[in-house]
Structures are given as C-alpha cells and as structure tokens.
mmCIF file of C-alpha atoms in Angstrom:
data_model
loop_
_atom_site.group_PDB
_atom_site.id
_atom_site.type_symbol
_atom_site.label_atom_id
_atom_site.label_comp_id
_atom_site.label_asym_id
_atom_site.label_seq_id
_atom_site.Cartn_x
_atom_site.Cartn_y
_atom_site.Cartn_z
ATOM 1 C CA MET M 1 0.010 -0.002 -0.012
ATOM 2 C CA ALA M 2 1.262 3.510 -0.865
ATOM 3 C CA THR M 3 1.895 6.041 1.935
ATOM 4 C CA PRO M 4 0.738 9.719 1.770
ATOM 5 C CA SER M 5 3.613 12.184 1.568
ATOM 6 C CA LEU M 6 4.110 14.986 4.026
ATOM 7 C CA THR M 7 2.867 17.454 1.366
ATOM 8 C CA ASP M 8 -0.300 15.286 0.867
ATOM 9 C CA LEU M 9 -0.913 15.467 4.609
ATOM 10 C CA ARG M 10 -0.292 19.203 4.805
ATOM 11 C CA PHE M 11 -2.783 19.756 2.033
ATOM 12 C CA LEU M 12 -5.405 17.563 3.767
ATOM 13 C CA GLU M 13 -4.798 19.199 7.168
ATOM 14 C CA SER M 14 -5.119 22.698 5.674
ATOM 15 C CA ALA M 15 -8.383 21.834 3.777
ATOM 16 C CA ALA M 16 -9.904 20.270 6.889
ATOM 17 C CA ARG M 17 -8.945 23.171 9.151
ATOM 18 C CA THR M 18 -10.107 25.885 6.792
ATOM 19 C CA GLY M 19 -13.192 23.964 5.635
ATOM 20 C CA SER M 20 -12.587 24.659 1.914
ATOM 21 C CA LEU M 21 -10.243 23.964 -0.877
ATOM 22 C CA SER M 22 -9.956 27.664 -1.616
ATOM 23 C CA GLY M 23 -9.091 28.444 2.005
ATOM 24 C CA ALA M 24 -6.382 25.781 1.899
ATOM 25 C CA ALA M 25 -5.078 27.166 -1.364
ATOM 26 C CA ARG M 26 -4.793 30.693 0.111
ATOM 27 C CA GLU M 27 -2.942 29.290 3.114
ATOM 28 C CA LEU M 28 -0.621 27.134 1.053
ATOM 29 C CA GLY M 29 0.065 29.711 -1.569
ATOM 30 C CA VAL M 30 -1.259 27.542 -4.449
ATOM 31 C CA THR M 31 -4.344 27.480 -6.570
ATOM 32 C CA GLN M 32 -7.582 25.915 -5.622
ATOM 33 C CA GLN M 33 -7.210 23.557 -8.585
ATOM 34 C CA ALA M 34 -3.828 22.441 -7.228
ATOM 35 C CA VAL M 35 -5.321 21.604 -3.879
ATOM 36 C CA SER M 36 -8.202 19.733 -5.440
ATOM 37 C CA ALA M 37 -5.920 17.754 -7.793
ATOM 38 C CA ARG M 38 -3.570 16.888 -4.968
ATOM 39 C CA LEU M 39 -6.324 15.731 -2.692
ATOM 40 C CA ARG M 40 -7.953 13.649 -5.515
ATOM 41 C CA ALA M 41 -4.613 12.034 -6.264
ATOM 42 C CA LEU M 42 -4.223 11.221 -2.599
ATOM 43 C CA GLU M 43 -7.696 9.605 -2.534
ATOM 44 C CA ARG M 44 -6.769 7.459 -5.608
ATOM 45 C CA LEU M 45 -3.363 6.619 -3.991
ATOM 46 C CA ILE M 46 -4.949 5.181 -0.795
ATOM 47 C CA ASP M 47 -8.187 4.205 -2.609
ATOM 48 C CA VAL M 48 -10.588 5.909 -0.204
ATOM 49 C CA GLU M 49 -12.779 9.017 -0.211
ATOM 50 C CA LEU M 50 -11.328 11.466 2.323
ATOM 51 C CA LEU M 51 -13.554 14.524 1.645
ATOM 52 C CA ARG M 52 -17.161 15.242 0.822
ATOM 53 C CA ARG M 53 -17.218 18.175 -1.456
ATOM 54 C CA SER M 54 -20.170 20.666 -1.774
ATOM 55 C CA HIS M 55 -20.792 24.194 -2.882
ATOM 56 C CA SER M 56 -20.625 25.211 0.824
ATOM 57 C CA GLY M 57 -17.200 23.704 1.428
ATOM 58 C CA ILE M 58 -15.734 20.359 2.360
ATOM 59 C CA ALA M 59 -16.165 17.850 5.242
ATOM 60 C CA LEU M 60 -14.060 14.904 6.083
ATOM 61 C CA THR M 61 -15.475 11.423 5.674
ATOM 62 C CA PRO M 62 -14.901 8.919 8.447
ATOM 63 C CA PHE M 63 -11.838 7.663 6.543
ATOM 64 C CA GLY M 64 -10.680 11.247 6.217
ATOM 65 C CA GLU M 65 -11.002 11.737 9.934
ATOM 66 C CA VAL M 66 -8.737 8.713 10.555
ATOM 67 C CA VAL M 67 -6.155 9.637 7.974
ATOM 68 C CA LEU M 68 -6.031 13.186 9.280
ATOM 69 C CA GLY M 69 -5.705 12.100 12.843
ATOM 70 C CA GLU M 70 -2.769 9.891 12.104
ATOM 71 C CA GLY M 71 -1.430 12.390 9.606
ATOM 72 C CA ARG M 72 -1.319 15.119 12.206
ATOM 73 C CA GLU M 73 0.879 12.917 14.393
ATOM 74 C CA VAL M 74 3.203 12.390 11.378
ATOM 75 C CA LEU M 75 3.330 16.164 10.674
ATOM 76 C CA ALA M 76 4.123 16.880 14.313
ATOM 77 C CA ALA M 77 6.884 14.250 14.356
ATOM 78 C CA SER M 78 8.319 15.806 11.140
ATOM 79 C CA ALA M 79 8.288 19.206 12.747
ATOM 80 C CA ARG M 80 10.074 17.838 15.838
ATOM 81 C CA LEU M 81 12.664 16.179 13.533
ATOM 82 C CA ASP M 82 13.239 19.450 11.733
ATOM 83 C CA ASP M 83 13.703 21.224 15.144
ATOM 84 C CA ALA M 84 16.144 18.635 16.341
ATOM 85 C CA ILE M 85 18.254 18.851 13.195
ATOM 86 C CA ALA M 86 18.300 22.671 13.376
ATOM 87 C CA SER M 87 19.294 22.359 17.042
ATOM 88 C CA LEU M 88 22.123 20.073 16.292
ATOM 89 C CA ARG M 89 23.383 22.404 13.601
ATOM 90 C CA GLY M 90 23.492 25.273 15.973
ATOM 91 C CA PRO M 91 23.135 29.008 15.295
ATOM 92 C CA ALA M 92 26.140 29.188 12.864
ATOM 93 C CA ALA M 93 24.457 26.730 10.450
ATOM 94 C CA GLU M 94 21.196 28.669 10.339
ATOM 95 C CA SER M 95 22.675 31.656 8.502
#
C-alpha cells in the first residue's frame, strides 16, 4: 500500500482546518485547482474518499478523519525532527 507524503498530509490538514479547498489554497500559496488535484490524487493513492465536497465547502469522511488524525501525528513528528536537526546544527548553520 502506498503512503501519503508529508505534502499530501499538509494539504489535507489545511483543507480540513479551513473547511474549503480555496481556503487551503490561500494558506498554502497555491491555486484551488492544485489543492483539489492533490487531494484527489491522494484519494486515488490510498483508494478511499477522504472529503465530501459541496458548494458550501468540504467535510471529512470517516476515513478522512482517521487519515487526518494519524497524519497530524506524522506532521508533528516531522516538525520535531526538523527542530532537532536545526538544534544540532546550531546558530552558525542557520545563517
């Protein structure tokens, strides 16, 4: 089974938090079409519907809730790893 990328998870998290693909697009600095295409590709990758789309916005499906819950943990772990690496490099490496 294929695993979502960190970028996939960031797109899903942003869409769920903002409640819309256009809101996620603004937040991520991409087009609404890019968000939509990325999330549809993710749904095809893992072969489940993650979002219910309507004119009033999006809502997570039960599968989407599970993927996002686990995905948030993955994103948090990735951020901790980034912080640890930056800490090991020290201030001189950050310039």
